[in-house]
């Protein structure tokens, strides 16, 4: 049977609970244990699919098409495993299940209440992955901060599970903040004491306290935290600010987080963690040999979490190319034909980001045109691919007013359009083409060279599609469909011949990039950017770089 680790957070949000949970999972995995992570979020949305990226960052999509919290992206990137719908549960989903059961009469006339009905459903879902027999350890991250009204049923469920399960089958890790007061030149433990007390009042006592801190914690301070929070001194773990999230597993190992967790779970017989590959990646990441500047054209650039998986994919691809990728955010709303050259000056490549709605799309189209005409390596993802198709239709095929019917339902040339089955859909949640679909690549194409195989599978999240009515026009002018869905014939990849690197994909390749398996288009795109950078140097400087 699985062991259960619960990760709670106190004092403030944004302490990096997801990263700590993923790091702990990585260490346990590196010891040979089969580990998965799940996230329980206290908000009422059934899933984050309907949330604006400004609210909650990127919506991460799993293989089975679940729209989930971006922390699941970290879990997959760290562990190199697939997660699924079962790995992300919200209050909304819990209530939806319970209310549906109530409507079916499943409660036999009983009053339906938070305790026990909601908590029973939470516990059922907390144990679901553990019961598959596929995992030795299931880590559950509780979203939100201890003390929030909305997280109470989740904490209560943890309390009940601890009571129900054998003592050595559960462990609670509480992540808190130890703020440094500049004026007093002191680290302060009081907020942590309060947050542990609050958690205890709710019936859960943490076994381990992980302390986020800007400054090292002295042994005395650790003892003080241990004493006042009633844990052993070795159960107080320092989580110092790291230069990259990928360093956190190594820092946690140094602090002995995995050891103390395994001791509590009575799993001490596992081997020492083997982090060889991870450390090799980290070395390449920390000591790059070169750098490239890549423009990220999008409309949510004020909020970096909106493009989390893209940014992480660049980190993986950069390490693979032993170079640092400097991502320059370019706000699509402010790009015009007049300023585009100036805005994109000095860039070695351009990525046009996914998105929804009309805001900023004309800027994206202008940026694509610049990349196409100036032979700047180009990579368009989802909406970015659609914008590349529109740009080509307008400026190469001469189809004035070409557009997507998402932006202009009356366009004379709907090169991007809804498929018939999508036209009937009015609900917003979960109604897109979601999750993994197969794609067949054309032999000898750029896409084929990048992937090194003809059959691939990538994840989707969109409603609109390339309109195949226009495909022959596109292909005869040099924009080929190099990847298609083998079952439906839908165009998944377009690429421009006679350009050093110009590719647009209808799917989201960034969702499958991991530390161990960097996504191949990102890897080749960074390589193309490096080549572009080298070609811009003077012959002498170029010679010096080889
Ligand atoms: N808005 C576009 C569509 O729904 C693109 C979506 C995206 O970029 N994820 O098809």
Coordinates of C-alpha atoms and ligand atoms in Angstrom, one line a residue:
X1 CA 0.0 0.0 0.0
X2 CA 1.1 3.6 -0.7
X3 CA 2.4 6.0 1.9
X4 CA 1.0 9.5 2.0
X5 CA 2.9 12.7 2.3
X6 CA 0.9 15.9 2.8
X7 CA 2.4 19.3 2.1
X8 CA 0.7 22.3 3.6
X9 CA 1.7 26.0 3.5
X10 CA 1.6 28.7 6.1
X11 CA 2.3 32.4 6.6
X12 CA 1.9 33.5 3.0
X13 CA 1.2 32.1 -0.4
X14 CA 3.8 31.9 -3.2
X15 CA 6.4 30.2 -1.0
X16 CA 7.0 27.6 -3.6
X17 CA 5.1 24.7 -2.1
X18 CA 4.8 23.0 -5.5
X19 CA 8.6 23.2 -6.0
X20 CA 9.3 21.8 -2.5
X21 CA 6.8 19.0 -3.1
X22 CA 8.3 18.2 -6.5
X23 CA 11.8 18.3 -5.1
X24 CA 11.0 15.9 -2.3
X25 CA 9.3 13.7 -4.9
X26 CA 12.4 13.8 -7.1
X27 CA 14.6 12.7 -4.1
X28 CA 12.4 9.8 -3.3
X29 CA 12.2 8.8 -7.0
X30 CA 16.0 9.0 -7.2
X31 CA 16.1 6.5 -4.4
X32 CA 14.1 4.1 -6.6
X33 CA 10.6 4.7 -5.1
X34 CA 7.6 5.0 -7.4
X35 CA 6.2 8.5 -6.6
X36 CA 3.4 10.7 -7.8
X37 CA 2.1 14.1 -6.7
X38 CA -1.3 15.5 -6.6
X39 CA -2.7 18.9 -5.9
X40 CA -5.9 19.8 -4.0
X41 CA -7.0 23.4 -4.7
X42 CA -9.5 25.1 -2.5
X43 CA -11.2 27.3 -5.1
X44 CA -14.7 26.7 -6.4
X45 CA -13.9 26.5 -10.1
X46 CA -14.3 22.9 -11.2
X47 CA -10.9 23.2 -12.9
X48 CA -8.6 26.1 -13.8
X49 CA -9.7 25.9 -17.5
X50 CA -12.0 28.9 -17.1
X51 CA -9.5 31.0 -15.2
X52 CA -7.8 33.9 -16.9
X53 CA -4.0 33.5 -16.8
X54 CA -3.8 36.8 -14.8
X55 CA -5.8 35.0 -12.0
X56 CA -3.8 31.8 -11.7
X57 CA -1.1 31.7 -14.3
X58 CA -0.9 29.1 -17.1
X59 CA -3.5 26.3 -17.3
X60 CA -1.5 23.1 -17.6
X61 CA -3.0 20.3 -19.7
X62 CA -2.3 16.6 -19.1
X63 CA -2.2 13.7 -21.5
X64 CA -5.8 12.8 -20.8
X65 CA -7.0 16.4 -21.5
X66 CA -7.4 17.6 -17.9
X67 CA -7.0 21.4 -17.5
X68 CA -5.0 21.7 -14.3
X69 CA -3.0 23.9 -12.0
X70 CA 0.5 24.9 -13.3
X71 CA 2.1 23.0 -10.4
X72 CA 1.3 19.8 -12.3
X73 CA 3.7 21.1 -14.9
X74 CA 6.5 21.2 -12.3
X75 CA 5.6 17.7 -11.1
X76 CA 6.0 16.4 -14.7
X77 CA 9.1 18.4 -15.4
X78 CA 10.9 17.2 -12.2
X79 CA 9.7 13.6 -12.2
X80 CA 9.5 12.9 -16.0
X81 CA 6.2 11.2 -15.5
X82 CA 2.7 11.9 -16.8
X83 CA 0.0 13.2 -14.5
X84 CA -3.7 13.0 -15.1
X85 CA -7.1 14.4 -14.1
X86 CA -6.8 12.5 -10.9
X87 CA -3.7 14.5 -9.9
X88 CA -5.6 17.8 -9.6
X89 CA -8.8 18.2 -7.6
X90 CA -10.6 21.4 -6.6
X91 CA -13.3 22.2 -4.1
X92 CA -15.6 22.8 -7.1
X93 CA -15.0 19.2 -8.4
X94 CA -15.6 17.8 -4.9
X95 CA -18.9 19.6 -4.5
X96 CA -20.0 18.8 -8.0
X97 CA -19.5 15.1 -7.3
X98 CA -21.3 15.3 -3.9
X99 CA -24.2 17.4 -5.3
X100 CA -24.6 15.1 -8.3
X101 CA -24.9 12.1 -5.9
X102 CA -27.4 14.0 -3.8
X103 CA -29.5 14.7 -6.9
X104 CA -29.4 11.0 -7.7
X105 CA -30.7 10.3 -4.2
X106 CA -27.6 8.4 -3.2
X107 CA -27.6 9.8 0.4
X108 CA -30.9 8.1 1.2
X109 CA -32.7 11.1 2.7
X110 CA -29.8 12.2 4.9
X111 CA -28.8 15.8 5.4
X112 CA -25.6 16.3 3.3
X113 CA -22.9 18.2 5.2
X114 CA -19.3 19.3 4.9
X115 CA -18.4 16.8 7.5
X116 CA -18.7 13.9 6.7
X117 CA -19.8 14.1 3.1
X118 CA -17.5 16.6 1.6
X119 CA -14.5 15.4 3.7
X120 CA -15.3 11.8 2.7
X121 CA -15.2 12.7 -0.9
X122 CA -11.9 14.6 -0.4
X123 CA -10.4 11.6 1.4
X124 CA -11.7 9.2 -1.3
X125 CA -9.9 11.3 -3.9
X126 CA -6.7 11.7 -1.8
X127 CA -6.4 7.9 -1.7
X128 CA -7.4 7.2 -5.3
X129 CA -3.9 7.2 -6.8
X130 CA -2.5 5.3 -3.9
X131 CA -5.0 2.6 -4.4
X132 CA -3.9 1.9 -8.0
X133 CA -0.9 0.0 -6.7
X134 CA 1.3 2.0 -9.0
X135 CA 2.9 4.1 -6.4
X136 CA 4.9 3.6 -3.2
X137 CA 4.4 7.2 -2.2
X138 CA 1.7 9.7 -3.0
X139 CA 2.5 13.4 -2.2
X140 CA -0.5 15.6 -1.8
X141 CA 0.0 19.3 -2.0
X142 CA -2.8 21.4 -0.4
X143 CA -3.2 24.7 -2.2
X144 CA -3.8 27.9 -0.3
X145 CA -2.6 28.8 3.1
X146 CA -3.4 27.3 6.5
X147 CA -6.0 29.4 8.2
X148 CA -8.0 30.2 5.1
X149 CA -11.6 29.4 5.5
X150 CA -11.8 27.5 2.3
X151 CA -8.9 25.1 3.1
X152 CA -10.5 23.9 6.3
X153 CA -12.2 20.8 4.9
X154 CA -9.0 19.7 3.3
X155 CA -7.0 20.0 6.5
X156 CA -9.8 18.2 8.3
X157 CA -9.6 15.4 5.7
X158 CA -5.8 15.1 6.4
X159 CA -6.5 14.9 10.1
X160 CA -9.0 12.1 9.5
X161 CA -6.7 10.2 7.2
X162 CA -3.9 10.4 9.7
X163 CA -6.3 8.9 12.3
X164 CA -7.5 6.2 10.0
X165 CA -4.1 5.0 8.5
X166 CA -1.2 3.4 10.4
X167 CA 1.0 6.0 12.0
X168 CA 4.0 5.2 9.7
X169 CA 1.9 5.6 6.5
X170 CA 1.5 9.4 6.7
X171 CA 3.7 12.4 7.2
X172 CA 2.9 16.1 7.1
X173 CA 5.4 18.7 5.8
X174 CA 4.5 22.3 6.6
X175 CA 6.2 25.0 4.5
X176 CA 6.5 28.4 6.1
X177 CA 8.4 31.7 5.9
X178 CA 11.0 33.0 8.2
X179 CA 11.1 36.7 7.4
X180 CA 14.3 38.7 7.8
X181 CA 13.8 42.1 9.3
X182 CA 16.4 44.4 7.9
X183 CA 16.0 47.1 10.6
X184 CA 16.5 44.5 13.4
X185 CA 19.0 42.5 11.4
X186 CA 17.1 39.4 12.5
X187 CA 15.2 36.4 11.2
X188 CA 11.8 36.1 12.8
X189 CA 10.2 32.8 13.8
X190 CA 6.9 34.1 15.2
X191 CA 4.9 33.9 12.0
X192 CA 5.9 30.2 11.8
X193 CA 5.0 29.5 15.4
X194 CA 1.6 31.1 14.7
X195 CA 1.0 29.1 11.5
X196 CA 2.0 25.8 13.2
X197 CA -0.3 26.6 16.0
X198 CA -3.2 27.4 13.6
X199 CA -2.6 24.0 11.8
X200 CA -2.5 22.3 15.2
X201 CA -5.8 23.9 16.2
X202 CA -7.3 22.5 13.0
X203 CA -6.2 19.1 14.3
X204 CA -3.0 18.4 12.2
X205 CA 0.4 18.6 13.7
X206 CA 3.3 18.9 11.2
X207 CA 6.1 16.3 11.4
X208 CA 8.5 18.5 9.4
X209 CA 8.8 22.2 9.0
X210 CA 10.4 23.6 5.9
X211 CA 11.4 27.2 6.3
X212 CA 11.8 29.5 3.3
X213 CA 14.4 32.1 4.2
X214 CA 16.7 34.7 2.6
X215 CA 19.4 34.1 5.2
X216 CA 20.8 30.9 6.6
X217 CA 19.2 29.5 9.8
X218 CA 21.6 29.1 12.6
X219 CA 21.5 25.9 14.7
X220 CA 20.1 28.0 17.6
X221 CA 17.3 29.3 15.5
X222 CA 16.4 25.8 14.2
X223 CA 16.3 24.6 17.8
X224 CA 14.1 27.5 18.7
X225 CA 11.7 26.7 15.9
X226 CA 11.8 23.0 16.8
X227 CA 11.1 23.7 20.5
X228 CA 8.2 26.1 19.9
X229 CA 6.7 24.1 17.1
X230 CA 7.1 20.8 18.9
X231 CA 9.2 18.9 16.3
X232 CA 12.7 17.4 16.5
X233 CA 15.5 19.8 15.5
X234 CA 16.4 17.7 12.5
X235 CA 12.8 18.1 11.3
X236 CA 13.4 21.8 10.8
X237 CA 14.6 22.2 7.2
X238 CA 16.1 25.3 5.8
X239 CA 14.9 26.2 2.3
X240 CA 17.2 29.0 1.3
X241 CA 16.4 31.1 -1.8
X242 CA 17.9 29.2 -4.8
X243 CA 19.2 30.7 -8.0
X244 CA 17.0 28.2 -10.0
X245 CA 14.1 26.0 -9.0
X246 CA 16.1 23.1 -10.3
X247 CA 18.6 23.5 -7.5
X248 CA 16.0 22.9 -4.8
X249 CA 16.2 19.1 -4.8
X250 CA 19.9 19.3 -4.2
X251 CA 19.4 21.8 -1.4
X252 CA 16.7 19.7 0.2
X253 CA 18.9 16.6 0.0
X254 CA 21.7 18.5 1.8
X255 CA 19.2 19.5 4.5
X256 CA 18.1 15.8 4.8
X257 CA 14.5 16.4 4.0
X258 CA 14.2 13.0 2.2
X259 CA 15.9 11.2 5.1
X260 CA 13.6 12.5 7.8
X261 CA 10.5 11.8 5.6
X262 CA 11.7 8.2 5.0
X263 CA 12.4 7.7 8.7
X264 CA 8.9 8.8 9.6
X265 CA 7.4 6.5 6.9
X266 CA 9.6 3.6 8.0
X267 CA 11.1 3.3 4.5
X268 CA 14.8 3.6 5.5
X269 CA 15.8 0.6 3.5
X270 CA 15.9 2.6 0.2
X271 CA 19.3 3.4 -1.5
X272 CA 20.9 6.8 -1.5
X273 CA 19.4 9.1 -4.1
X274 CA 21.1 9.0 -7.5
X275 CA 21.0 12.5 -8.9
X276 CA 23.8 12.1 -11.4
X277 CA 21.7 13.1 -14.4
X278 CA 20.0 15.9 -12.6
X279 CA 23.3 17.4 -11.5
X280 CA 24.7 17.2 -15.0
X281 CA 21.7 19.2 -16.2
X282 CA 22.2 21.6 -13.3
X283 CA 25.9 22.1 -14.2
X284 CA 25.0 22.9 -17.8
X285 CA 22.3 25.3 -16.6
X286 CA 24.6 27.1 -14.2
X287 CA 27.7 27.4 -16.3
X288 CA 26.5 28.1 -19.9
X289 CA 29.1 28.6 -22.6
X290 CA 27.1 31.1 -24.6
X291 CA 23.8 33.0 -24.7
X292 CA 21.0 33.8 -27.1
X293 CA 18.2 36.4 -26.9
X294 CA 14.8 35.1 -27.9
X295 CA 11.7 37.3 -28.1
X296 CA 8.5 36.0 -26.5
X297 CA 5.6 37.9 -28.1
X298 CA 2.5 37.6 -26.0
X299 CA -0.2 39.6 -24.3
X300 CA 0.2 38.3 -20.8
X301 CA 3.8 39.2 -20.4
X302 CA 3.3 41.2 -17.2
X303 CA 2.7 37.8 -15.5
X304 CA 5.4 35.4 -16.1
X305 CA 3.4 32.5 -14.7
X306 CA 1.1 32.8 -17.8
X307 CA 3.9 31.3 -19.9
X308 CA 5.5 29.0 -17.3
X309 CA 5.9 25.9 -19.4
X310 CA 7.4 27.8 -22.3
X311 CA 9.9 29.5 -20.1
X312 CA 10.8 26.2 -18.4
X313 CA 11.1 24.5 -21.9
X314 CA 13.7 27.2 -22.8
X315 CA 15.6 26.4 -19.7
X316 CA 15.7 22.7 -20.6
X317 CA 16.6 23.4 -24.3
X318 CA 19.2 26.0 -23.2
X319 CA 21.0 23.5 -21.0
X320 CA 20.9 21.0 -23.8
X321 CA 22.6 23.5 -26.1
X322 CA 24.9 24.6 -23.2
X323 CA 23.7 28.2 -23.6
X324 CA 21.7 30.6 -21.6
X325 CA 18.4 31.6 -23.2
X326 CA 17.6 35.2 -22.4
X327 CA 13.9 35.6 -23.0
X328 CA 12.8 39.1 -23.9
X329 CA 9.2 39.8 -23.4
X330 CA 7.6 41.8 -26.2
X331 CA 4.0 42.9 -25.6
X332 CA 2.0 42.1 -28.7
X333 CA -0.5 44.9 -28.1
X334 CA 2.2 47.5 -28.7
X335 CA 3.8 46.1 -31.9
X336 CA 3.0 48.1 -35.0
X337 CA 4.4 48.0 -38.6
X338 CA 6.3 51.2 -37.8
X339 CA 8.0 50.0 -34.6
X340 CA 8.4 46.3 -35.2
X341 CA 12.0 46.5 -36.4
X342 CA 13.0 48.5 -33.4
X343 CA 11.1 46.3 -30.9
X344 CA 12.7 43.1 -32.3
X345 CA 16.2 44.5 -32.8
X346 CA 19.0 42.4 -31.3
X347 CA 16.9 39.2 -31.1
X348 CA 18.2 35.9 -32.3
X349 CA 14.8 34.2 -32.7
X350 CA 11.1 34.9 -32.1
X351 CA 8.4 32.8 -30.4
X352 CA 4.8 33.9 -30.8
X353 CA 2.8 32.7 -27.8
X354 CA -0.6 31.0 -27.4
X355 CA -3.6 33.0 -26.4
X356 CA -7.3 33.6 -26.6
X357 CA -9.3 36.5 -27.9
X358 CA -8.5 39.4 -30.3
X359 CA -6.4 41.6 -28.0
X360 CA -2.8 41.9 -29.4
X361 CA -3.3 39.6 -32.4
X362 CA -2.4 42.3 -35.0
X363 CA 0.9 42.8 -33.2
X364 CA 1.6 39.1 -33.3
X365 CA 0.8 39.1 -37.1
X366 CA 3.2 42.0 -37.6
X367 CA 5.9 40.2 -35.6
X368 CA 5.5 37.0 -37.7
X369 CA 5.9 39.0 -40.9
X370 CA 9.1 40.5 -39.6
X371 CA 10.5 37.1 -38.8
X372 CA 9.4 35.6 -42.1
X373 CA 10.8 38.5 -44.2
X374 CA 14.0 38.9 -42.2
X375 CA 14.8 35.2 -41.9
X376 CA 14.7 35.3 -38.1
X377 CA 14.1 31.9 -36.6
X378 CA 10.4 31.6 -35.8
X379 CA 8.4 29.3 -33.7
X380 CA 4.6 29.8 -33.3
X381 CA 2.6 27.9 -30.7
X382 CA -1.1 27.4 -31.0
X383 CA -2.4 31.0 -31.5
X384 CA 1.1 31.8 -32.7
X385 CA 0.8 29.2 -35.4
X386 CA -2.6 30.5 -36.4
X387 CA -1.2 34.0 -36.7
X388 CA 1.6 32.7 -38.9
X389 CA -1.1 31.2 -41.2
X390 CA -3.1 34.5 -41.3
X391 CA 0.1 36.5 -42.0
X392 CA 1.0 34.2 -44.9
X393 CA -2.5 34.4 -46.3
X394 CA -2.6 38.2 -46.2
X395 CA 0.9 39.1 -47.2
X396 CA 2.0 36.2 -49.5
X397 CA -1.3 34.8 -50.9
X398 CA -2.8 38.3 -51.2
X399 CA -5.9 37.4 -49.3
X400 CA -6.8 40.8 -47.8
X401 CA -8.7 40.5 -44.6
X402 CA -7.8 36.9 -44.0
X403 CA -8.4 36.1 -40.3
X404 CA -9.5 33.5 -37.8
X405 CA -13.3 33.5 -37.2
X406 CA -12.4 33.8 -33.5
X407 CA -11.2 37.4 -34.2
X408 CA -13.4 38.3 -37.1
X409 CA -16.5 36.1 -37.7
X410 CA -17.2 37.9 -41.0
X411 CA -13.7 37.6 -42.5
X412 CA -13.8 36.9 -46.3
X413 CA -10.9 34.4 -45.9
X414 CA -11.4 32.2 -42.8
X415 CA -8.0 30.5 -42.9
X416 CA -8.5 29.6 -39.3
X417 CA -12.0 28.4 -38.5
X418 CA -14.1 26.3 -36.2
X419 CA -14.8 22.7 -37.1
X420 CA -18.5 21.8 -37.5
X421 CA -18.7 20.0 -34.2
X422 CA -17.1 22.9 -32.3
X423 CA -19.7 25.3 -33.8
X424 CA -22.5 24.0 -31.6
X425 CA -20.6 24.4 -28.4
X426 CA -21.7 27.2 -26.1
X427 CA -20.2 26.2 -22.7
X428 CA -16.7 27.5 -21.9
X429 CA -15.3 24.9 -19.6
X430 CA -13.7 21.7 -20.9
X431 CA -15.0 22.1 -24.5
X432 CA -11.8 22.6 -26.4
X433 CA -9.7 20.0 -28.2
X434 CA -7.8 18.9 -25.1
X435 CA -5.0 16.5 -24.4
X436 CA -2.8 14.2 -26.4
X437 CA -3.5 13.6 -30.1
X438 CA -1.3 11.7 -32.6
X439 CA 0.4 13.6 -35.4
X440 CA 2.0 12.2 -38.6
X441 CA 5.0 14.0 -39.9
X442 CA 6.0 14.4 -43.6
X443 CA 9.3 12.7 -44.3
X444 CA 12.1 15.1 -45.0
X445 CA 10.4 18.0 -43.4
X446 CA 11.9 20.2 -40.7
X447 CA 9.5 18.7 -38.2
X448 CA 10.6 15.2 -39.2
X449 CA 14.2 16.2 -38.8
X450 CA 13.5 17.7 -35.4
X451 CA 11.6 14.8 -34.0
X452 CA 13.6 12.1 -35.8
X453 CA 10.4 10.0 -36.2
X454 CA 7.2 10.0 -38.2
X455 CA 4.6 9.4 -35.5
X456 CA 4.4 11.8 -32.6
X457 CA 1.9 12.7 -30.0
X458 CA 1.5 16.1 -28.5
X459 CA -1.1 17.9 -26.2
X460 CA -3.7 20.3 -27.4
X461 CA -5.8 23.1 -25.9
X462 CA -7.7 25.1 -28.5
X463 CA -11.0 25.4 -30.4
X464 CA -10.0 26.8 -33.8
X465 CA -8.1 24.9 -36.6
X466 CA -6.4 25.5 -39.8
X467 CA -9.0 25.5 -42.6
X468 CA -8.0 22.8 -45.1
X469 CA -9.9 24.6 -47.9
X470 CA -6.8 26.8 -48.2
X471 CA -4.2 24.2 -47.8
X472 CA -3.4 23.8 -51.5
X473 CA -2.9 27.6 -51.9
X474 CA -0.5 27.6 -48.9
X475 CA 1.5 24.6 -50.1
X476 CA 2.0 25.9 -53.6
X477 CA 3.4 29.2 -52.2
X478 CA 5.9 27.4 -49.9
X479 CA 4.0 27.0 -46.6
X480 CA 3.7 23.3 -46.1
X481 CA 1.6 21.2 -43.7
X482 CA 4.4 19.0 -42.4
X483 CA 2.3 17.4 -39.6
X484 CA -1.3 16.2 -39.7
X485 CA -3.6 14.3 -37.5
X486 CA -3.8 10.9 -39.1
X487 CA -7.4 10.3 -38.2
X488 CA -9.0 13.7 -39.0
X489 CA -6.5 15.3 -41.5
X490 CA -6.4 18.4 -39.3
X491 CA -3.2 20.4 -39.9
X492 CA -1.0 20.3 -36.8
X493 CA 2.3 21.8 -38.1
X494 CA 3.1 24.4 -40.7
X495 CA 6.5 25.2 -41.9
X496 CA 8.0 27.6 -44.5
X497 CA 10.4 26.3 -47.1
X498 CA 13.4 28.5 -48.0
X499 CA 13.6 29.9 -44.4
X500 CA 16.3 28.9 -42.0
X501 CA 13.7 27.9 -39.3
X502 CA 10.1 28.8 -39.5
X503 CA 7.6 26.4 -37.8
X504 CA 4.2 26.8 -36.3
X505 CA 2.4 24.1 -34.3
X506 CA -1.3 23.9 -33.4
X507 CA -0.4 21.9 -30.2
X508 CA 1.5 22.8 -27.1
X509 CA 4.9 21.2 -27.2
X510 CA 5.9 23.1 -24.1
X511 CA 3.7 20.9 -22.0
X512 CA 5.9 17.8 -22.5
X513 CA 9.4 19.3 -21.9
X514 CA 11.1 17.8 -18.9
X515 CA 14.6 18.0 -17.4
X516 CA 15.3 14.5 -18.7
X517 CA 13.6 14.9 -22.0
X518 CA 13.8 18.5 -23.3
X519 CA 11.2 19.1 -26.0
X520 CA 12.9 18.7 -29.4
X521 CA 11.4 21.7 -31.2
X522 CA 12.6 24.0 -28.4
X523 CA 16.1 22.3 -28.6
X524 CA 16.4 22.9 -32.3
X525 CA 14.9 26.4 -32.1
X526 CA 17.5 27.4 -29.6
X527 CA 20.1 25.9 -31.9
X528 CA 18.7 27.9 -34.8
X529 CA 18.9 31.0 -32.6
X530 CA 22.6 30.3 -31.8
X531 CA 23.3 30.0 -35.5
X532 CA 21.5 33.2 -36.2
X533 CA 23.5 34.9 -33.5
X534 CA 26.7 33.6 -35.0
X535 CA 25.7 34.8 -38.4
X536 CA 25.2 38.3 -37.1
X537 CA 28.8 38.5 -35.8
X538 CA 31.6 39.8 -37.9
X539 CA 33.7 37.0 -39.6
X540 CA 36.5 37.5 -37.1
X541 CA 34.2 37.3 -34.1
X542 CA 32.5 34.3 -35.7
X543 CA 35.8 32.5 -36.1
X544 CA 36.5 33.2 -32.5
X545 CA 33.4 31.4 -31.3
X546 CA 34.1 28.1 -33.1
Ligands
LIG1 N1 -7.6 30.9 -29.4 C1 -7.1 29.9 -30.2 C2 -8.0 28.7 -30.3 O1 -8.8 28.5 -29.4 C3 -5.7 29.4 -29.8 C4 -5.7 28.8 -28.4 C5 -4.3 28.7 -27.8 O2 -3.4 29.4 -28.2 N2 -4.2 27.9 -26.8 O3 -8.0 27.9 -31.2

